[in-house]
mmCIF file of C-alpha atoms in Angstrom:
data_model
loop_
_atom_site.group_PDB
_atom_site.id
_atom_site.type_symbol
_atom_site.label_atom_id
_atom_site.label_comp_id
_atom_site.label_asym_id
_atom_site.label_seq_id
_atom_site.Cartn_x
_atom_site.Cartn_y
_atom_site.Cartn_z
ATOM 1 C CA MET X 1 -10.572 -33.826 -18.903
ATOM 2 C CA ARG X 2 -10.936 -30.661 -20.242
ATOM 3 C CA ASP X 3 -13.884 -28.907 -19.143
ATOM 4 C CA ARG X 4 -15.083 -27.661 -22.485
ATOM 5 C CA GLY X 5 -17.379 -25.330 -21.831
ATOM 6 C CA ARG X 6 -15.159 -23.091 -20.496
ATOM 7 C CA VAL X 7 -14.070 -19.816 -22.675
ATOM 8 C CA ARG X 8 -9.980 -18.926 -22.896
ATOM 9 C CA ALA X 9 -9.026 -15.820 -22.775
ATOM 10 C CA PRO X 10 -8.042 -13.959 -26.191
ATOM 11 C CA ARG X 11 -4.376 -14.069 -27.243
ATOM 12 C CA SER X 12 -3.975 -12.647 -30.369
ATOM 13 C CA HIS X 13 -3.453 -8.639 -30.321
ATOM 14 C CA LEU X 14 -6.896 -8.183 -32.804
ATOM 15 C CA HIS X 15 -9.118 -9.560 -30.504
ATOM 16 C CA LEU X 16 -7.670 -7.180 -27.572
ATOM 17 C CA ARG X 17 -8.431 -4.378 -30.292
ATOM 18 C CA VAL X 18 -11.855 -4.939 -31.495
ATOM 19 C CA LEU X 19 -12.070 -5.540 -27.067
ATOM 20 C CA LEU X 20 -11.282 -2.584 -26.422
ATOM 21 C CA ARG X 21 -13.001 -0.512 -29.466
ATOM 22 C CA LEU X 22 -16.056 -1.746 -28.073
ATOM 23 C CA ARG X 23 -15.527 -1.237 -24.623
ATOM 24 C CA LYS X 24 -15.627 2.404 -25.212
ATOM 25 C CA GLU X 25 -18.355 2.200 -28.224
ATOM 26 C CA ASP X 26 -21.026 0.621 -25.702
ATOM 27 C CA PRO X 27 -21.290 2.210 -21.834
ATOM 28 C CA VAL X 28 -22.714 -0.671 -20.462
ATOM 29 C CA THR X 29 -19.691 -2.091 -19.882
ATOM 30 C CA SER X 30 -17.419 -1.988 -17.257
ATOM 31 C CA ALA X 31 -13.715 -2.760 -15.882
ATOM 32 C CA TYR X 32 -15.044 -4.374 -12.712
ATOM 33 C CA PRO X 33 -18.436 -6.769 -12.942
ATOM 34 C CA MET X 34 -22.456 -5.681 -12.669
ATOM 35 C CA PRO X 35 -24.148 -6.481 -8.718
ATOM 36 C CA SER X 36 -25.632 -8.967 -9.081
ATOM 37 C CA ASP X 37 -29.228 -6.571 -8.121
ATOM 38 C CA VAL X 38 -28.542 -3.943 -10.954
ATOM 39 C CA LEU X 39 -28.351 -7.086 -13.445
ATOM 40 C CA ALA X 40 -30.787 -8.328 -12.532
ATOM 41 C CA GLU X 41 -32.621 -5.547 -12.925
ATOM 42 C CA LYS X 42 -30.727 -5.066 -16.226
ATOM 43 C CA VAL X 43 -32.888 -8.140 -17.318
ATOM 44 C CA ALA X 44 -36.195 -7.505 -16.173
ATOM 45 C CA ALA X 45 -35.732 -4.579 -18.614
ATOM 46 C CA LEU X 46 -34.805 -6.422 -21.499
ATOM 47 C CA ALA X 47 -37.367 -8.988 -20.963
ATOM 48 C CA ALA X 48 -40.158 -6.392 -20.974
ATOM 49 C CA GLU X 49 -38.403 -4.585 -23.605
ATOM 50 C CA LEU X 50 -38.624 -8.207 -25.910
ATOM 51 C CA GLY X 51 -41.928 -9.545 -23.904
ATOM 52 C CA GLU X 52 -40.145 -13.507 -23.134
ATOM 53 C CA LEU X 53 -37.042 -13.704 -20.973
ATOM 54 C CA PRO X 54 -33.728 -13.555 -23.142
ATOM 55 C CA SER X 55 -31.822 -16.182 -23.377
ATOM 56 C CA LYS X 56 -28.845 -16.928 -21.280
ATOM 57 C CA ARG X 57 -26.329 -16.103 -24.295
ATOM 58 C CA ARG X 58 -28.262 -12.880 -25.041
ATOM 59 C CA VAL X 59 -28.243 -11.517 -21.470
ATOM 60 C CA MET X 60 -24.208 -12.550 -21.677
ATOM 61 C CA ARG X 61 -24.078 -10.610 -25.198
ATOM 62 C CA THR X 62 -25.942 -7.925 -23.944
ATOM 63 C CA PHE X 63 -24.802 -7.065 -20.849
ATOM 64 C CA ARG X 64 -21.725 -8.254 -20.859
ATOM 65 C CA CYS X 65 -20.839 -10.596 -17.971
ATOM 66 C CA GLY X 66 -19.836 -15.233 -17.919
ATOM 67 C CA ALA X 67 -23.007 -17.550 -18.256
ATOM 68 C CA VAL X 68 -22.855 -17.970 -13.473
ATOM 69 C CA ARG X 69 -24.084 -14.538 -13.772
ATOM 70 C CA ALA X 70 -26.582 -14.387 -16.792
ATOM 71 C CA ASN X 71 -27.867 -18.212 -15.394
ATOM 72 C CA GLY X 72 -28.213 -16.438 -11.878
ATOM 73 C CA ALA X 73 -30.733 -13.411 -13.217
ATOM 74 C CA LEU X 74 -32.914 -15.883 -15.348
ATOM 75 C CA ALA X 75 -33.080 -17.750 -12.980
ATOM 76 C CA GLU X 76 -34.121 -14.783 -10.078
ATOM 77 C CA LEU X 77 -36.987 -13.207 -12.426
ATOM 78 C CA ARG X 78 -38.747 -16.467 -12.960
ATOM 79 C CA ARG X 79 -38.249 -16.432 -8.469
ATOM 80 C CA THR X 80 -39.789 -13.895 -9.147
ATOM 81 C CA GLY X 81 -43.213 -14.752 -10.876
ATOM 82 C CA PHE X 82 -42.285 -12.471 -14.278
ATOM 83 C CA GLU X 83 -44.683 -11.318 -15.340
ATOM 84 C CA ARG X 84 -45.239 -8.034 -18.124
ATOM 85 C CA VAL X 85 -49.064 -7.324 -19.506
ATOM 86 C CA HIS X 86 -49.344 -7.615 -23.145
ATOM 87 C CA ASP X 87 -52.064 -6.763 -25.108
ATOM 88 C CA GLY X 88 -53.679 -6.279 -21.851
ATOM 89 C CA HIS X 89 -53.329 -10.095 -20.910
ATOM 90 C CA PRO X 90 -50.351 -11.338 -18.839
ATOM 91 C CA PHE X 91 -46.916 -12.476 -19.611
ATOM 92 C CA GLN X 92 -45.119 -14.741 -17.416
ATOM 93 C CA GLY X 93 -42.094 -15.889 -19.018
ATOM 94 C CA ALA X 94 -41.048 -18.205 -21.914
ATOM 95 C CA GLY X 95 -42.927 -21.124 -22.816
ATOM 96 C CA ALA X 96 -45.199 -19.757 -19.429
ATOM 97 C CA GLN X 97 -49.137 -21.781 -20.472
ATOM 98 C CA PRO X 98 -52.427 -18.969 -20.498
ATOM 99 C CA GLU X 99 -54.118 -18.744 -17.967
ATOM 100 C CA HIS X 100 -57.415 -20.340 -18.147
ATOM 101 C CA GLY X 101 -60.187 -18.077 -20.051
ATOM 102 C CA GLN X 102 -57.701 -16.268 -21.531
ATOM 103 C CA GLU X 103 -56.490 -16.220 -25.363
ATOM 104 C CA GLN X 104 -53.355 -16.724 -25.812
ATOM 105 C CA HIS X 105 -50.942 -14.724 -27.601
ATOM 106 C CA ALA X 106 -47.972 -14.236 -30.076
ATOM 107 C CA VAL X 107 -44.917 -13.675 -28.682
ATOM 108 C CA PRO X 108 -43.106 -11.261 -31.901
ATOM 109 C CA ALA X 109 -39.246 -13.264 -32.579
ATOM 110 C CA PRO X 110 -35.886 -11.832 -31.648
ATOM 111 C CA ARG X 111 -34.856 -10.158 -34.630
ATOM 112 C CA ALA X 112 -32.200 -12.149 -36.180
ATOM 113 C CA ALA X 113 -29.211 -10.958 -37.343
ATOM 114 C CA SER X 114 -28.869 -9.358 -41.299
ATOM 115 C CA THR X 115 -26.061 -10.895 -42.463
ATOM 116 C CA ALA X 116 -24.044 -14.552 -41.438
ATOM 117 C CA SER X 117 -20.985 -12.645 -40.850
ATOM 118 C CA ASP X 118 -22.481 -10.248 -38.680
ATOM 119 C CA GLU X 119 -23.306 -12.484 -36.263
ATOM 120 C CA VAL X 120 -19.959 -14.630 -36.591
ATOM 121 C CA ALA X 121 -18.269 -11.484 -35.189
ATOM 122 C CA GLU X 122 -20.756 -9.901 -32.438
ATOM 123 C CA VAL X 123 -21.058 -13.887 -31.269
ATOM 124 C CA GLY X 124 -17.277 -13.601 -31.415
ATOM 125 C CA THR X 125 -16.589 -10.417 -29.317
ATOM 126 C CA ALA X 126 -18.708 -11.385 -27.182
ATOM 127 C CA GLY X 127 -16.770 -13.742 -26.519
ATOM 128 C CA ALA X 128 -13.992 -12.319 -26.010
ATOM 129 C CA GLU X 129 -16.361 -9.604 -22.824
ATOM 130 C CA ILE X 130 -17.023 -13.218 -21.085
ATOM 131 C CA ALA X 131 -13.632 -14.315 -20.878
ATOM 132 C CA VAL X 132 -11.871 -11.141 -20.225
ATOM 133 C CA GLU X 133 -15.048 -10.435 -17.432
ATOM 134 C CA ALA X 134 -14.529 -13.666 -16.325
ATOM 135 C CA LEU X 135 -10.149 -12.941 -16.317
ATOM 136 C CA VAL X 136 -11.378 -9.302 -14.001
ATOM 137 C CA GLU X 137 -13.890 -11.412 -11.321
ATOM 138 C CA ASP X 138 -10.435 -13.289 -10.549
ATOM 139 C CA VAL X 139 -7.891 -10.452 -10.222
ATOM 140 C CA ALA X 140 -10.684 -8.636 -8.653
ATOM 141 C CA GLY X 141 -11.394 -11.591 -6.073
ATOM 142 C CA ALA X 142 -8.108 -13.480 -5.404
ATOM 143 C CA VAL X 143 -5.722 -12.446 -2.687
ATOM 144 C CA HIS X 144 -2.092 -12.925 -3.945
ATOM 145 C CA PRO X 145 0.425 -12.029 -0.849
ATOM 146 C CA THR X 146 2.612 -10.343 -2.205
ATOM 147 C CA ARG X 147 6.295 -10.904 -0.012
ATOM 148 C CA VAL X 148 8.090 -7.577 0.905
ATOM 149 C CA ARG X 149 12.333 -7.344 0.529
ATOM 150 C CA THR X 150 13.582 -5.652 3.561
ATOM 151 C CA VAL X 151 17.027 -4.129 3.800
ATOM 152 C CA PRO X 152 18.653 -6.264 6.348
ATOM 153 C CA ARG X 153 20.202 -4.290 9.268
ATOM 154 C CA TRP X 154 22.869 -6.787 10.651
ATOM 155 C CA PRO X 155 25.665 -4.370 8.550
ATOM 156 C CA LEU X 156 24.690 -1.287 10.508
ATOM 157 C CA LEU X 157 25.642 -3.306 13.432
ATOM 158 C CA ILE X 158 28.740 -4.690 11.896
ATOM 159 C CA ILE X 159 29.764 -0.586 10.999
ATOM 160 C CA ALA X 160 28.123 0.802 14.256
ATOM 161 C CA LEU X 161 30.586 -1.475 16.452
ATOM 162 C CA GLY X 162 33.755 -0.573 14.609
ATOM 163 C CA ALA X 163 32.922 2.686 14.875
ATOM 164 C CA PHE X 164 32.355 2.212 18.693
ATOM 165 C CA VAL X 165 35.526 0.940 19.158
ATOM 166 C CA ALA X 166 37.218 3.678 17.896
ATOM 167 C CA ILE X 167 34.648 6.916 19.111
ATOM 168 C CA TRP X 168 34.750 5.381 22.395
ATOM 169 C CA SER X 169 38.904 5.150 22.626
ATOM 170 C CA GLY X 170 38.978 9.161 21.363
ATOM 171 C CA TRP X 171 36.266 9.646 23.362
ATOM 172 C CA VAL X 172 37.978 8.680 26.263
ATOM 173 C CA GLY X 173 41.307 9.631 25.522
ATOM 174 C CA LEU X 174 40.598 13.200 24.483
ATOM 175 C CA GLY X 175 38.203 13.535 27.733
ATOM 176 C CA LYS X 176 41.706 11.942 29.599
ATOM 177 C CA LEU X 177 43.837 14.851 27.869
ATOM 178 C CA THR X 178 41.688 17.658 29.327
ATOM 179 C CA GLY X 179 40.692 16.883 32.687
ATOM 180 C CA PHE X 180 38.316 13.842 32.499
ATOM 181 C CA GLY X 181 39.331 10.826 35.611
ATOM 182 C CA PRO X 182 37.995 8.451 38.488
ATOM 183 C CA VAL X 183 35.896 9.925 39.780
ATOM 184 C CA VAL X 184 34.045 8.870 43.245
ATOM 185 C CA LEU X 185 29.811 8.641 43.243
ATOM 186 C CA LEU X 186 29.302 8.552 46.482
ATOM 187 C CA PRO X 187 32.621 10.721 48.562
ATOM 188 C CA GLY X 188 31.596 9.670 52.798
ATOM 189 C CA ILE X 189 29.360 6.122 51.776
ATOM 190 C CA ALA X 190 30.891 4.467 49.215
ATOM 191 C CA ASP X 191 33.935 4.965 48.601
ATOM 192 C CA GLU X 192 35.101 2.015 46.877
ATOM 193 C CA TRP X 193 32.232 3.238 43.963
ATOM 194 C CA VAL X 194 34.309 5.217 41.933
ATOM 195 C CA ILE X 195 33.493 5.662 37.822
ATOM 196 C CA ASN X 196 36.001 7.181 34.821
ATOM 197 C CA SER X 197 33.787 10.383 34.341
ATOM 198 C CA ALA X 198 35.682 10.560 29.920
ATOM 199 C CA ILE X 199 33.157 8.516 29.371
ATOM 200 C CA THR X 200 30.087 10.721 30.322
ATOM 201 C CA LEU X 201 31.232 11.980 26.700
ATOM 202 C CA PRO X 202 30.551 8.971 24.471
ATOM 203 C CA LEU X 203 27.540 8.332 25.907
ATOM 204 C CA GLY X 204 26.615 11.843 26.054
ATOM 205 C CA VAL X 205 27.029 13.259 21.711
ATOM 206 C CA GLU X 206 27.056 9.737 20.404
ATOM 207 C CA CYS X 207 23.820 8.882 21.972
ATOM 208 C CA TYR X 208 22.130 12.336 21.789
ATOM 209 C CA GLY X 209 23.412 12.471 17.759
ATOM 210 C CA ALA X 210 21.473 8.494 17.206
ATOM 211 C CA LEU X 211 18.122 10.443 19.593
ATOM 212 C CA ALA X 212 18.652 14.173 17.097
ATOM 213 C CA MET X 213 18.844 11.651 13.614
ATOM 214 C CA TRP X 214 15.964 9.574 14.469
ATOM 215 C CA ALA X 215 13.073 12.158 14.583
ATOM 216 C CA TRP X 216 14.557 14.088 12.107
ATOM 217 C CA LEU X 217 14.561 11.626 9.739
ATOM 218 C CA SER X 218 11.691 8.680 10.763
ATOM 219 C CA ASP X 219 7.823 9.282 10.452
ATOM 220 C CA ALA X 220 7.165 9.704 13.502
ATOM 221 C CA PRO X 221 4.411 12.657 14.287
ATOM 222 C CA VAL X 222 7.652 15.394 14.355
ATOM 223 C CA SER X 223 6.953 19.493 14.175
ATOM 224 C CA ALA X 224 8.551 21.153 11.183
ATOM 225 C CA ARG X 225 9.855 23.115 14.249
ATOM 226 C CA ALA X 226 10.705 20.254 16.169
ATOM 227 C CA ARG X 227 12.045 18.102 12.771
ATOM 228 C CA ARG X 228 14.199 21.137 11.687
ATOM 229 C CA PHE X 229 16.160 21.401 15.323
ATOM 230 C CA ALA X 230 16.821 18.104 15.238
ATOM 231 C CA ARG X 231 18.288 18.264 11.925
ATOM 232 C CA TRP X 232 21.317 20.567 12.235
ATOM 233 C CA SER X 233 21.757 19.280 16.076
ATOM 234 C CA ALA X 234 22.158 15.515 14.461
ATOM 235 C CA LEU X 235 24.321 17.647 11.616
ATOM 236 C CA GLY X 236 26.235 19.464 14.584
ATOM 237 C CA SER X 237 26.728 16.153 16.233
ATOM 238 C CA LEU X 238 28.243 14.391 14.378
ATOM 239 C CA ALA X 239 30.388 17.333 13.314
ATOM 240 C CA LEU X 240 31.365 17.993 16.681
ATOM 241 C CA GLY X 241 32.520 13.738 17.461
ATOM 242 C CA ALA X 242 34.490 13.768 13.996
ATOM 243 C CA LEU X 243 36.678 17.086 15.418
ATOM 244 C CA GLY X 244 36.565 15.590 18.892
ATOM 245 C CA GLN X 245 38.434 12.309 17.003
ATOM 246 C CA VAL X 246 41.101 14.583 14.390
ATOM 247 C CA ALA X 247 41.941 16.655 17.840
ATOM 248 C CA TYR X 248 42.704 13.716 20.025
ATOM 249 C CA HIS X 249 44.396 11.582 17.543
ATOM 250 C CA LEU X 250 46.641 14.793 16.730
ATOM 251 C CA MET X 251 47.815 15.083 19.892
ATOM 252 C CA THR X 252 48.290 12.301 20.987
ATOM 253 C CA ALA X 253 50.587 11.567 17.509
ATOM 254 C CA ALA X 254 52.861 14.720 18.341
ATOM 255 C CA GLY X 255 53.053 12.983 22.439
ATOM 256 C CA MET X 256 50.828 15.507 24.494
ATOM 257 C CA THR X 257 50.193 14.616 27.944
ATOM 258 C CA VAL X 258 47.596 17.476 27.924
ATOM 259 C CA ALA X 259 45.287 19.163 25.311
ATOM 260 C CA PRO X 260 45.674 23.015 25.149
ATOM 261 C CA TRP X 261 43.552 24.984 27.864
ATOM 262 C CA PRO X 262 40.984 26.240 24.832
ATOM 263 C CA ILE X 263 39.914 22.358 23.981
ATOM 264 C CA THR X 264 39.786 21.542 27.679
ATOM 265 C CA ALA X 265 37.264 24.699 28.457
ATOM 266 C CA PHE X 266 34.819 23.790 24.912
ATOM 267 C CA VAL X 267 35.932 19.755 26.012
ATOM 268 C CA SER X 268 34.304 20.489 29.924
ATOM 269 C CA CYS X 269 31.336 21.998 28.436
ATOM 270 C CA LEU X 270 29.566 18.998 26.109
ATOM 271 C CA PRO X 271 28.142 17.260 28.809
ATOM 272 C CA VAL X 272 26.254 19.728 30.421
ATOM 273 C CA ALA X 273 25.150 21.752 25.934
ATOM 274 C CA VAL X 274 24.579 17.380 25.114
ATOM 275 C CA LEU X 275 22.410 17.436 28.701
ATOM 276 C CA GLY X 276 20.276 21.000 27.380
ATOM 277 C CA SER X 277 19.215 20.257 23.478
ATOM 278 C CA GLY X 278 18.817 16.479 24.514
ATOM 279 C CA ALA X 279 15.902 18.022 27.251
ATOM 280 C CA ALA X 280 15.636 21.213 24.903
ATOM 281 C CA LEU X 281 14.039 18.053 21.935
ATOM 282 C CA ILE X 282 12.010 16.105 24.398
ATOM 283 C CA HIS X 283 9.885 18.619 25.131
ATOM 284 C CA MET X 284 9.610 20.043 21.555
ATOM 285 C CA ILE X 285 8.870 16.053 20.514
ATOM 286 C CA HIS X 286 5.954 15.961 23.936
ATOM 287 C CA ARG X 287 4.620 19.056 22.882
ATOM 288 C CA GLN X 288 3.599 18.201 19.253
ATOM 289 C CA GLU X 289 2.067 14.918 21.049
ATOM 290 C CA ALA X 290 0.373 17.233 24.025
ATOM 291 C CA SER X 291 -1.611 19.210 21.062
#
């Protein structure tokens, strides 16, 4: 069954315009509901001014609150034993009986509306205010879970897989052309432990480039000095990797089996340069964390 007592929100633009005009002119209204204790105090002040307990409709219209909150404020006023001295005699709410030996004084009737049209307009705007406040309370109290769409990371894995194959083969091939090759790690102790030193080029250069890009672009608490160093070293690492690939493919296409000595000298210094750059960047980051 449809609830007839429920006040629906205003549908027309005219109601909304009247509502906004009233909110600008009335300093009592607010976009947020009035606290219950403040509402009870204001209702008590209004009752003292009128000389009687105001009606529920009067409270709703005056303080722009819903029926539930108006009833609660009036109930709280009755529960606390609201009384007012009127012409020297105590007065207790609407409908209260005078004490023994005291004369019952007439209570001034509430002021009537000037015209019927004004009363209808006032009731209509009050209903609009009540409906809007109910909507504000529902929006403020409701918790709506929001689903945040994130960028998928699996395409990056596919891109990285293809780049890994090309970059690894290029650096290893360049290492072979510049004198890198099989090395016994522990000669005389474990002669069977042999490793190709050419793999140190892709491991050092490309891994440092990823570390520098993380320090540059991440939200980690990195100092401006460390971030600036990471930016330029990351760009330099990417440019160095591209030059290494270009040099390897040009020399392979030309049928060269040994790289020219300037290229050999430069490539042989890369592991030391990468180690120094990585240690400097890590020290800058840790200094910022310590401070």
